[in-house]
Structures are given as structure tokens and as C-alpha cells.
Amino acid sequence: MFRNLTPVAKNLLIANIGLFFVTAYFAPILKAYAALYYLGTPQFMPFQIFTYMFMHADFWHLFGNMFGLFIFGPLLEQFLGSKRFLILWMVAGIGAGILYSGYNAIQVGIINNKVASYTENPNPSDFAKYIKDYRPYFDDKHLDFRDVYRENPEDSQLQDTSAKIVTSLGATLVNNIKRSSMIGASGALFGILVAFAMLFPNTELFLLFLPVPIKAKYFVSVYILYSLYAEFIRAGYDNIAHMAHVFGAVVGFVLIYIWKKDRANFY
């Protein structure tokens, strides 16, 4: 099985696994420097757009990404050639990091605009919508306050309190985004998955959790849709950068679309 590994796929596996053990047992501080931080913060360094994809949070995070590389990488490398395969992996990973950083910046802008808009005109209807949009961050006392506010929309004290709640949560959300960091090769892996689905769309995959085979094009499409779904119904404990997966898939799609124009037949 391991003798079928192609050069780039093998070296990427060695690099990721080796760096995981280095950061886990010998130099854990390296992970903090190599992770990708929010643009404009003191922790951000340009090289992190490259290094973040070689860091992993724990064994299962590493295993999931490397298992995908191990399964899909060699066949893709044989088909595309080592040079293009490496370009695909690196560009999908770097592209996912850049696009996700931009996505976070947009999210910060949206949150700040919502807070500014609400504090200019506090009212029960917009407050209720705010709670609905960020439901995981509110508890029963906020829901009780919402109901009281609805019954007394002209109460200036309730208006001021609602504005403080909205401002406080907005600041927390923005700080969480700016203080967060991203690690992992998932963006690069999603570029590989999309490439496989585009080049071998009808190849049947046998998955451990499904009793029947599923074609690559359906499996990858569902996986991407799930990532979008998970991003927009995000639970409070979910710290996965789902949109980075999607962005890696987008970059992979664009690259294969460009390369694919030179070929007529795919399997």
C-alpha cells in the first residue's frame, strides 16, 4: 500500500506528520507562531499564510487530513504530474487561508455595522432579530428581557439596556474573531477532493459509514454543502473553520477548470 505513494504525496505526509510530533512533544510554541492570525493584529505575520497548513490541533485533526491525502493524493499526482499536484495542494491551502482571512474581515465589518445601526435606533423588532441571528450567545434572561421590551417599546431604560447588550455582544464577537487563529491542511485537502471529483467524477468510493458505494462527484458535493450548512448553523462549541474548507474547494475547482481545458476525456 505504502509503495504506491507518489513523491509529492509522500513528502507532504512526512512533513505534516513530522511537524505534528515536533510541535506536540518538542516545540509546542512553534504552533502558535505558525498558525494564521487575523490580518492587522500584532500576532499576524505574512508567512503564516503558508505555515498554518502544516500545523494540526490534535492527532484526529492530523489523521483526517492525512488520510484524505493518502487516499486521493497518489492517483491525482499520477494523473496531473508531481509539479501540478504540488501546485494544487499549495495554492488551494494558501488560497483558503487568504480567502478565509478576507471572510473574517467581512464578518467583523458586518458585526460592527449591525451594532452601529442598532445603537442609532434601538427597537424591539431589531433586538429580537439580533437575538435570533446570534441565538447561541443568549440565555433565558435575554429572552425574558426581549419579551418585556416588546411590551414596552418606548421605555428609554429598556432601549439603553438593549443597546448595551447588542454593543457588548458585538465587541465579544469581534474580539473572538480577531483573537482566533487557524491551523490545518483542510483547505488544501478540499482542493484535492474537488480536483478528484472533477477528474474522476464517476469513480465509486466505499466509505466506512455508508453501506453502498457513492460516486466521487456526489460525495464531494455533499461534503462541501455540509461545510456551508455547518458554518451558518454554527454551534457555540464549534471551532472548525468550515468556510476555509469551502474556499479551498473553490480554489481547487478554478485550478482544475483551467488545466482541464487542455484535455477532453476524464474518468
PDB file of C-alpha atoms in Angstrom:
ATOM      1  CA  MET A   1       0.000   0.000   0.000  1.00  0.00           C
ATOM      2  CA  PHE A   2       2.701   2.493   1.004  1.00  0.00           C
ATOM      3  CA  ARG A   3       4.794   1.528  -2.017  1.00  0.00           C
ATOM      4  CA  ASN A   4       2.109   3.139  -4.193  1.00  0.00           C
ATOM      5  CA  LEU A   5       2.737   6.552  -2.638  1.00  0.00           C
ATOM      6  CA  THR A   6       3.871   9.143  -5.147  1.00  0.00           C
ATOM      7  CA  PRO A   7       6.769  11.508  -4.314  1.00  0.00           C
ATOM      8  CA  VAL A   8       4.908  14.726  -3.508  1.00  0.00           C
ATOM      9  CA  ALA A   9       2.110  12.999  -1.607  1.00  0.00           C
ATOM     10  CA  LYS A  10       4.701  11.049   0.410  1.00  0.00           C
ATOM     11  CA  ASN A  11       6.749  14.154   1.231  1.00  0.00           C
ATOM     12  CA  LEU A  12       3.641  16.113   2.249  1.00  0.00           C
ATOM     13  CA  LEU A  13       2.662  13.260   4.567  1.00  0.00           C
ATOM     14  CA  ILE A  14       6.153  13.173   6.082  1.00  0.00           C
ATOM     15  CA  ALA A  15       6.249  16.959   6.528  1.00  0.00           C
ATOM     16  CA  ASN A  16       2.838  17.181   8.194  1.00  0.00           C
ATOM     17  CA  ILE A  17       3.306  14.161  10.440  1.00  0.00           C
ATOM     18  CA  GLY A  18       6.851  15.175  11.352  1.00  0.00           C
ATOM     19  CA  LEU A  19       5.856  18.732  12.237  1.00  0.00           C
ATOM     20  CA  PHE A  20       2.935  17.448  14.282  1.00  0.00           C
ATOM     21  CA  PHE A  21       5.244  15.408  16.501  1.00  0.00           C
ATOM     22  CA  VAL A  22       7.737  18.270  16.746  1.00  0.00           C
ATOM     23  CA  THR A  23       5.045  20.706  17.913  1.00  0.00           C
ATOM     24  CA  ALA A  24       3.349  18.122  20.138  1.00  0.00           C
ATOM     25  CA  TYR A  25       6.427  16.919  22.016  1.00  0.00           C
ATOM     26  CA  PHE A  26       9.409  19.189  21.446  1.00  0.00           C
ATOM     27  CA  ALA A  27       8.458  22.724  20.385  1.00  0.00           C
ATOM     28  CA  PRO A  28       4.782  23.467  21.094  1.00  0.00           C
ATOM     29  CA  ILE A  29       5.469  27.208  20.792  1.00  0.00           C
ATOM     30  CA  LEU A  30       6.075  26.676  17.071  1.00  0.00           C
ATOM     31  CA  LYS A  31       2.375  26.042  16.524  1.00  0.00           C
ATOM     32  CA  ALA A  32       1.492  29.439  17.997  1.00  0.00           C
ATOM     33  CA  TYR A  33       3.877  31.229  15.612  1.00  0.00           C
ATOM     34  CA  ALA A  34       2.900  29.201  12.546  1.00  0.00           C
ATOM     35  CA  ALA A  35      -0.887  29.497  12.957  1.00  0.00           C
ATOM     36  CA  LEU A  36      -2.751  32.013  10.782  1.00  0.00           C
ATOM     37  CA  TYR A  37      -3.984  35.015  12.770  1.00  0.00           C
ATOM     38  CA  TYR A  38      -6.373  37.810  11.879  1.00  0.00           C
ATOM     39  CA  LEU A  39      -4.923  40.344   9.478  1.00  0.00           C
ATOM     40  CA  GLY A  40      -3.810  43.529  11.194  1.00  0.00           C
ATOM     41  CA  THR A  41      -3.312  42.028  14.649  1.00  0.00           C
ATOM     42  CA  PRO A  42       0.173  42.006  16.234  1.00  0.00           C
ATOM     43  CA  GLN A  43       0.227  38.202  16.019  1.00  0.00           C
ATOM     44  CA  PHE A  44      -0.184  38.125  12.236  1.00  0.00           C
ATOM     45  CA  MET A  45       2.871  37.513  10.072  1.00  0.00           C
ATOM     46  CA  PRO A  46       2.734  37.099   6.264  1.00  0.00           C
ATOM     47  CA  PHE A  47       4.484  33.713   6.356  1.00  0.00           C
ATOM     48  CA  GLN A  48       1.554  32.280   8.342  1.00  0.00           C
ATOM     49  CA  ILE A  49      -0.499  32.102   5.135  1.00  0.00           C
ATOM     50  CA  PHE A  50       1.892  29.277   4.195  1.00  0.00           C
ATOM     51  CA  THR A  51       2.850  27.728   7.538  1.00  0.00           C
ATOM     52  CA  TYR A  52      -0.651  27.345   9.029  1.00  0.00           C
ATOM     53  CA  MET A  53      -1.450  24.419   6.741  1.00  0.00           C
ATOM     54  CA  PHE A  54       1.372  22.328   8.226  1.00  0.00           C
ATOM     55  CA  MET A  55       0.072  22.635  11.803  1.00  0.00           C
ATOM     56  CA  HIS A  56      -2.674  20.487  13.351  1.00  0.00           C
ATOM     57  CA  ALA A  57      -4.609  20.761  16.593  1.00  0.00           C
ATOM     58  CA  ASP A  58      -4.501  17.107  17.642  1.00  0.00           C
ATOM     59  CA  PHE A  59      -3.999  13.587  16.346  1.00  0.00           C
ATOM     60  CA  TRP A  60      -7.502  13.234  14.867  1.00  0.00           C
ATOM     61  CA  HIS A  61      -7.248  16.553  13.079  1.00  0.00           C
ATOM     62  CA  LEU A  62      -3.971  15.375  11.547  1.00  0.00           C
ATOM     63  CA  PHE A  63      -5.342  11.906  10.808  1.00  0.00           C
ATOM     64  CA  GLY A  64      -8.390  13.193   8.937  1.00  0.00           C
ATOM     65  CA  ASN A  65      -6.383  15.449   6.643  1.00  0.00           C
ATOM     66  CA  MET A  66      -3.545  12.989   6.055  1.00  0.00           C
ATOM     67  CA  PHE A  67      -5.927  10.097   5.438  1.00  0.00           C
ATOM     68  CA  GLY A  68      -7.594  12.145   2.701  1.00  0.00           C
ATOM     69  CA  LEU A  69      -4.198  12.989   1.209  1.00  0.00           C
ATOM     70  CA  PHE A  70      -3.147   9.340   1.407  1.00  0.00           C
ATOM     71  CA  ILE A  71      -6.311   8.106  -0.337  1.00  0.00           C
ATOM     72  CA  PHE A  72      -6.780  10.727  -3.051  1.00  0.00           C
ATOM     73  CA  GLY A  73      -3.307  12.208  -3.465  1.00  0.00           C
ATOM     74  CA  PRO A  74      -1.352   9.461  -5.274  1.00  0.00           C
ATOM     75  CA  LEU A  75      -3.879   8.944  -8.070  1.00  0.00           C
ATOM     76  CA  LEU A  76      -4.179  12.685  -8.628  1.00  0.00           C
ATOM     77  CA  GLU A  77      -0.402  13.089  -8.653  1.00  0.00           C
ATOM     78  CA  GLN A  78      -0.074  10.309 -11.231  1.00  0.00           C
ATOM     79  CA  PHE A  79      -2.712  11.961 -13.394  1.00  0.00           C
ATOM     80  CA  LEU A  80      -1.643  15.598 -13.044  1.00  0.00           C
ATOM     81  CA  GLY A  81       2.062  15.104 -12.576  1.00  0.00           C
ATOM     82  CA  SER A  82       4.035  15.943  -9.442  1.00  0.00           C
ATOM     83  CA  LYS A  83       4.503  19.623 -10.300  1.00  0.00           C
ATOM     84  CA  ARG A  84       0.817  20.359 -10.855  1.00  0.00           C
ATOM     85  CA  PHE A  85      -0.202  18.244  -7.892  1.00  0.00           C
ATOM     86  CA  LEU A  86       2.083  20.245  -5.598  1.00  0.00           C
ATOM     87  CA  ILE A  87       0.775  23.489  -7.084  1.00  0.00           C
ATOM     88  CA  LEU A  88      -2.784  22.319  -6.463  1.00  0.00           C
ATOM     89  CA  TRP A  89      -2.102  21.442  -2.819  1.00  0.00           C
ATOM     90  CA  MET A  90      -0.184  24.613  -2.034  1.00  0.00           C
ATOM     91  CA  VAL A  91      -2.395  27.061  -3.942  1.00  0.00           C
ATOM     92  CA  ALA A  92      -5.589  25.552  -2.503  1.00  0.00           C
ATOM     93  CA  GLY A  93      -4.154  25.773   1.025  1.00  0.00           C
ATOM     94  CA  ILE A  94      -2.765  29.285   0.664  1.00  0.00           C
ATOM     95  CA  GLY A  95      -5.872  30.449  -1.198  1.00  0.00           C
ATOM     96  CA  ALA A  96      -8.116  29.050   1.523  1.00  0.00           C
ATOM     97  CA  GLY A  97      -6.118  30.947   4.149  1.00  0.00           C
ATOM     98  CA  ILE A  98      -6.244  34.246   2.260  1.00  0.00           C
ATOM     99  CA  LEU A  99      -9.933  33.968   1.411  1.00  0.00           C
ATOM    100  CA  TYR A 100     -10.843  32.925   4.940  1.00  0.00           C
ATOM    101  CA  SER A 101      -8.929  35.918   6.312  1.00  0.00           C
ATOM    102  CA  GLY A 102     -10.954  38.140   3.985  1.00  0.00           C
ATOM    103  CA  TYR A 103     -14.148  36.413   5.066  1.00  0.00           C
ATOM    104  CA  ASN A 104     -13.329  37.122   8.715  1.00  0.00           C
ATOM    105  CA  ALA A 105     -12.653  40.776   7.914  1.00  0.00           C
ATOM    106  CA  ILE A 106     -16.060  40.997   6.228  1.00  0.00           C
ATOM    107  CA  GLN A 107     -17.696  39.375   9.261  1.00  0.00           C
ATOM    108  CA  VAL A 108     -16.099  41.966  11.536  1.00  0.00           C
ATOM    109  CA  GLY A 109     -17.447  44.735   9.305  1.00  0.00           C
ATOM    110  CA  ILE A 110     -20.953  43.225   9.312  1.00  0.00           C
ATOM    111  CA  ILE A 111     -20.980  42.912  13.103  1.00  0.00           C
ATOM    112  CA  ASN A 112     -19.751  46.484  13.606  1.00  0.00           C
ATOM    113  CA  ASN A 113     -22.362  47.806  11.161  1.00  0.00           C
ATOM    114  CA  LYS A 114     -25.147  45.923  12.949  1.00  0.00           C
ATOM    115  CA  VAL A 115     -24.084  47.367  16.291  1.00  0.00           C
ATOM    116  CA  ALA A 116     -23.823  50.906  14.914  1.00  0.00           C
ATOM    117  CA  SER A 117     -27.183  50.632  13.169  1.00  0.00           C
ATOM    118  CA  TYR A 118     -28.926  49.310  16.259  1.00  0.00           C
ATOM    119  CA  THR A 119     -27.482  51.815  18.725  1.00  0.00           C
ATOM    120  CA  GLU A 120     -28.677  54.636  16.459  1.00  0.00           C
ATOM    121  CA  ASN A 121     -32.231  53.299  16.532  1.00  0.00           C
ATOM    122  CA  PRO A 122     -32.863  50.743  19.297  1.00  0.00           C
ATOM    123  CA  ASN A 123     -36.215  48.969  18.953  1.00  0.00           C
ATOM    124  CA  PRO A 124     -37.769  45.644  19.987  1.00  0.00           C
ATOM    125  CA  SER A 125     -38.085  44.290  16.447  1.00  0.00           C
ATOM    126  CA  ASP A 126     -34.389  44.664  15.594  1.00  0.00           C
ATOM    127  CA  PHE A 127     -33.380  43.443  19.045  1.00  0.00           C
ATOM    128  CA  ALA A 128     -35.415  40.266  18.554  1.00  0.00           C
ATOM    129  CA  LYS A 129     -33.763  39.760  15.165  1.00  0.00           C
ATOM    130  CA  TYR A 130     -30.339  40.254  16.733  1.00  0.00           C
ATOM    131  CA  ILE A 131     -31.098  37.552  19.293  1.00  0.00           C
ATOM    132  CA  LYS A 132     -32.297  35.247  16.531  1.00  0.00           C
ATOM    133  CA  ASP A 133     -29.135  35.815  14.476  1.00  0.00           C
ATOM    134  CA  TYR A 134     -26.850  35.093  17.437  1.00  0.00           C
ATOM    135  CA  ARG A 135     -29.060  32.739  19.451  1.00  0.00           C
ATOM    136  CA  PRO A 136     -26.253  30.518  20.850  1.00  0.00           C
ATOM    137  CA  TYR A 137     -24.839  33.538  22.695  1.00  0.00           C
ATOM    138  CA  PHE A 138     -28.040  34.395  24.564  1.00  0.00           C
ATOM    139  CA  ASP A 139     -29.660  32.691  27.544  1.00  0.00           C
ATOM    140  CA  ASP A 140     -33.147  32.672  29.066  1.00  0.00           C
ATOM    141  CA  LYS A 141     -32.735  36.001  30.845  1.00  0.00           C
ATOM    142  CA  HIS A 142     -32.113  37.701  27.494  1.00  0.00           C
ATOM    143  CA  LEU A 143     -35.211  36.067  26.059  1.00  0.00           C
ATOM    144  CA  ASP A 144     -37.222  37.308  29.042  1.00  0.00           C
ATOM    145  CA  PHE A 145     -35.790  40.793  28.511  1.00  0.00           C
ATOM    146  CA  ARG A 146     -36.768  40.618  24.828  1.00  0.00           C
ATOM    147  CA  ASP A 147     -40.377  39.845  25.777  1.00  0.00           C
ATOM    148  CA  VAL A 148     -40.544  42.691  28.298  1.00  0.00           C
ATOM    149  CA  TYR A 149     -39.010  45.057  25.740  1.00  0.00           C
ATOM    150  CA  ARG A 150     -41.639  44.087  23.174  1.00  0.00           C
ATOM    151  CA  GLU A 151     -44.360  45.073  25.627  1.00  0.00           C
ATOM    152  CA  ASN A 152     -42.692  48.395  26.475  1.00  0.00           C
ATOM    153  CA  PRO A 153     -41.048  49.629  23.256  1.00  0.00           C
ATOM    154  CA  GLU A 154     -40.940  53.285  24.335  1.00  0.00           C
ATOM    155  CA  ASP A 155     -39.220  52.649  27.664  1.00  0.00           C
ATOM    156  CA  SER A 156     -35.940  54.559  27.400  1.00  0.00           C
ATOM    157  CA  GLN A 157     -34.265  52.464  30.100  1.00  0.00           C
ATOM    158  CA  LEU A 158     -35.056  49.265  28.185  1.00  0.00           C
ATOM    159  CA  GLN A 159     -33.772  50.874  24.994  1.00  0.00           C
ATOM    160  CA  ASP A 160     -30.480  51.766  26.680  1.00  0.00           C
ATOM    161  CA  THR A 161     -30.151  48.278  28.150  1.00  0.00           C
ATOM    162  CA  SER A 162     -30.811  46.644  24.795  1.00  0.00           C
ATOM    163  CA  ALA A 163     -28.172  48.852  23.176  1.00  0.00           C
ATOM    164  CA  LYS A 164     -25.648  47.831  25.828  1.00  0.00           C
ATOM    165  CA  ILE A 165     -26.440  44.143  25.250  1.00  0.00           C
ATOM    166  CA  VAL A 166     -26.014  44.486  21.494  1.00  0.00           C
ATOM    167  CA  THR A 167     -22.796  46.506  21.873  1.00  0.00           C
ATOM    168  CA  SER A 168     -21.345  44.068  24.401  1.00  0.00           C
ATOM    169  CA  LEU A 169     -22.040  41.005  22.287  1.00  0.00           C
ATOM    170  CA  GLY A 170     -20.753  42.748  19.164  1.00  0.00           C
ATOM    171  CA  ALA A 171     -17.481  43.546  20.913  1.00  0.00           C
ATOM    172  CA  THR A 172     -17.193  39.950  22.118  1.00  0.00           C
ATOM    173  CA  LEU A 173     -17.793  38.536  18.640  1.00  0.00           C
ATOM    174  CA  VAL A 174     -15.280  40.892  17.038  1.00  0.00           C
ATOM    175  CA  ASN A 175     -12.668  40.131  19.703  1.00  0.00           C
ATOM    176  CA  ASN A 176     -13.223  36.395  19.258  1.00  0.00           C
ATOM    177  CA  ILE A 177     -12.576  36.684  15.536  1.00  0.00           C
ATOM    178  CA  LYS A 178      -9.527  38.906  15.940  1.00  0.00           C
ATOM    179  CA  ARG A 179      -8.022  36.732  18.663  1.00  0.00           C
ATOM    180  CA  SER A 180      -8.639  33.446  16.888  1.00  0.00           C
ATOM    181  CA  SER A 181      -6.139  31.577  14.750  1.00  0.00           C
ATOM    182  CA  MET A 182      -6.420  28.857  12.116  1.00  0.00           C
ATOM    183  CA  ILE A 183      -4.333  25.731  11.566  1.00  0.00           C
ATOM    184  CA  GLY A 184      -4.644  22.627   9.442  1.00  0.00           C
ATOM    185  CA  ALA A 185      -4.411  21.340   5.884  1.00  0.00           C
ATOM    186  CA  SER A 186      -8.172  21.071   5.379  1.00  0.00           C
ATOM    187  CA  GLY A 187      -8.299  23.864   2.797  1.00  0.00           C
ATOM    188  CA  ALA A 188      -5.599  22.136   0.735  1.00  0.00           C
ATOM    189  CA  LEU A 189      -7.358  18.796   1.179  1.00  0.00           C
ATOM    190  CA  PHE A 190     -10.651  20.205  -0.092  1.00  0.00           C
ATOM    191  CA  GLY A 191      -8.813  21.429  -3.170  1.00  0.00           C
ATOM    192  CA  ILE A 192      -7.670  17.834  -3.673  1.00  0.00           C
ATOM    193  CA  LEU A 193     -11.171  16.460  -3.129  1.00  0.00           C
ATOM    194  CA  VAL A 194     -12.706  18.801  -5.681  1.00  0.00           C
ATOM    195  CA  ALA A 195      -9.946  18.013  -8.152  1.00  0.00           C
ATOM    196  CA  PHE A 196     -10.610  14.293  -7.742  1.00  0.00           C
ATOM    197  CA  ALA A 197     -14.357  14.780  -8.220  1.00  0.00           C
ATOM    198  CA  MET A 198     -13.800  16.837 -11.367  1.00  0.00           C
ATOM    199  CA  LEU A 199     -11.255  14.494 -12.931  1.00  0.00           C
ATOM    200  CA  PHE A 200     -12.772  11.203 -11.788  1.00  0.00           C
ATOM    201  CA  PRO A 201     -16.437  12.139 -11.244  1.00  0.00           C
ATOM    202  CA  ASN A 202     -17.885   8.654 -11.660  1.00  0.00           C
ATOM    203  CA  THR A 203     -15.313   6.807  -9.577  1.00  0.00           C
ATOM    204  CA  GLU A 204     -17.186   4.941  -6.842  1.00  0.00           C
ATOM    205  CA  LEU A 205     -15.981   5.436  -3.285  1.00  0.00           C
ATOM    206  CA  PHE A 206     -16.603   2.980  -0.472  1.00  0.00           C
ATOM    207  CA  LEU A 207     -16.961   4.827   2.821  1.00  0.00           C
ATOM    208  CA  LEU A 208     -16.917   3.274   6.278  1.00  0.00           C
ATOM    209  CA  PHE A 209     -20.150   4.980   7.331  1.00  0.00           C
ATOM    210  CA  LEU A 210     -22.109   4.134   4.144  1.00  0.00           C
ATOM    211  CA  PRO A 211     -23.090   0.559   3.203  1.00  0.00           C
ATOM    212  CA  VAL A 212     -23.226   1.410  -0.510  1.00  0.00           C
ATOM    213  CA  PRO A 213     -20.698   2.973  -2.909  1.00  0.00           C
ATOM    214  CA  ILE A 214     -21.086   6.637  -3.808  1.00  0.00           C
ATOM    215  CA  LYS A 215     -19.683   8.421  -6.842  1.00  0.00           C
ATOM    216  CA  ALA A 216     -16.926  10.927  -6.162  1.00  0.00           C
ATOM    217  CA  LYS A 217     -18.888  13.846  -7.636  1.00  0.00           C
ATOM    218  CA  TYR A 218     -21.780  13.255  -5.222  1.00  0.00           C
ATOM    219  CA  PHE A 219     -19.636  12.628  -2.166  1.00  0.00           C
ATOM    220  CA  VAL A 220     -17.579  15.797  -2.620  1.00  0.00           C
ATOM    221  CA  SER A 221     -20.628  17.931  -3.462  1.00  0.00           C
ATOM    222  CA  VAL A 222     -22.426  16.778  -0.309  1.00  0.00           C
ATOM    223  CA  TYR A 223     -19.302  17.343   1.778  1.00  0.00           C
ATOM    224  CA  ILE A 224     -18.988  20.943   0.557  1.00  0.00           C
ATOM    225  CA  LEU A 225     -22.689  21.611   1.109  1.00  0.00           C
ATOM    226  CA  TYR A 226     -22.361  20.230   4.618  1.00  0.00           C
ATOM    227  CA  SER A 227     -19.472  22.638   5.298  1.00  0.00           C
ATOM    228  CA  LEU A 228     -21.642  25.564   4.199  1.00  0.00           C
ATOM    229  CA  TYR A 229     -24.520  24.311   6.346  1.00  0.00           C
ATOM    230  CA  ALA A 230     -22.251  23.827   9.376  1.00  0.00           C
ATOM    231  CA  GLU A 231     -20.915  27.376   9.013  1.00  0.00           C
ATOM    232  CA  PHE A 232     -24.323  29.008   9.047  1.00  0.00           C
ATOM    233  CA  ILE A 233     -25.884  26.929  11.849  1.00  0.00           C
ATOM    234  CA  ARG A 234     -22.664  27.044  13.840  1.00  0.00           C
ATOM    235  CA  ALA A 235     -22.988  25.739  17.403  1.00  0.00           C
ATOM    236  CA  GLY A 236     -21.243  27.560  20.223  1.00  0.00           C
ATOM    237  CA  TYR A 237     -18.676  24.778  20.705  1.00  0.00           C
ATOM    238  CA  ASP A 238     -17.811  24.526  17.001  1.00  0.00           C
ATOM    239  CA  ASN A 239     -14.334  25.923  16.339  1.00  0.00           C
ATOM    240  CA  ILE A 240     -13.904  24.474  12.834  1.00  0.00           C
ATOM    241  CA  ALA A 241     -13.173  26.917  10.016  1.00  0.00           C
ATOM    242  CA  HIS A 242     -15.837  25.494   7.703  1.00  0.00           C
ATOM    243  CA  MET A 243     -15.550  28.333   5.195  1.00  0.00           C
ATOM    244  CA  ALA A 244     -11.846  27.635   4.786  1.00  0.00           C
ATOM    245  CA  HIS A 245     -12.886  24.188   3.525  1.00  0.00           C
ATOM    246  CA  VAL A 246     -15.244  25.794   1.042  1.00  0.00           C
ATOM    247  CA  PHE A 247     -12.634  28.300  -0.117  1.00  0.00           C
ATOM    248  CA  GLY A 248     -10.073  25.533  -0.609  1.00  0.00           C
ATOM    249  CA  ALA A 249     -12.637  23.723  -2.753  1.00  0.00           C
ATOM    250  CA  VAL A 250     -13.266  26.880  -4.792  1.00  0.00           C
ATOM    251  CA  VAL A 251      -9.557  27.367  -5.467  1.00  0.00           C
ATOM    252  CA  GLY A 252      -9.185  23.711  -6.429  1.00  0.00           C
ATOM    253  CA  PHE A 253     -12.144  23.997  -8.780  1.00  0.00           C
ATOM    254  CA  VAL A 254     -10.686  27.048 -10.524  1.00  0.00           C
ATOM    255  CA  LEU A 255      -7.287  25.425 -10.991  1.00  0.00           C
ATOM    256  CA  ILE A 256      -8.689  22.184 -12.394  1.00  0.00           C
ATOM    257  CA  TYR A 257     -11.106  24.110 -14.612  1.00  0.00           C
ATOM    258  CA  ILE A 258      -8.152  25.965 -16.143  1.00  0.00           C
ATOM    259  CA  TRP A 259      -5.999  22.861 -16.533  1.00  0.00           C
ATOM    260  CA  LYS A 260      -8.903  20.766 -17.757  1.00  0.00           C
ATOM    261  CA  LYS A 261      -9.366  22.829 -20.909  1.00  0.00           C
ATOM    262  CA  ASP A 262      -6.383  21.056 -22.435  1.00  0.00           C
ATOM    263  CA  ARG A 263      -7.888  17.614 -22.010  1.00  0.00           C
ATOM    264  CA  ALA A 264     -11.008  16.066 -23.472  1.00  0.00           C
ATOM    265  CA  ASN A 265     -11.543  12.852 -21.552  1.00  0.00           C
ATOM    266  CA  PHE A 266     -11.885  12.266 -17.811  1.00  0.00           C
ATOM    267  CA  TYR A 267     -12.939   9.212 -15.896  1.00  0.00           C
TER     268      TYR A 267
END
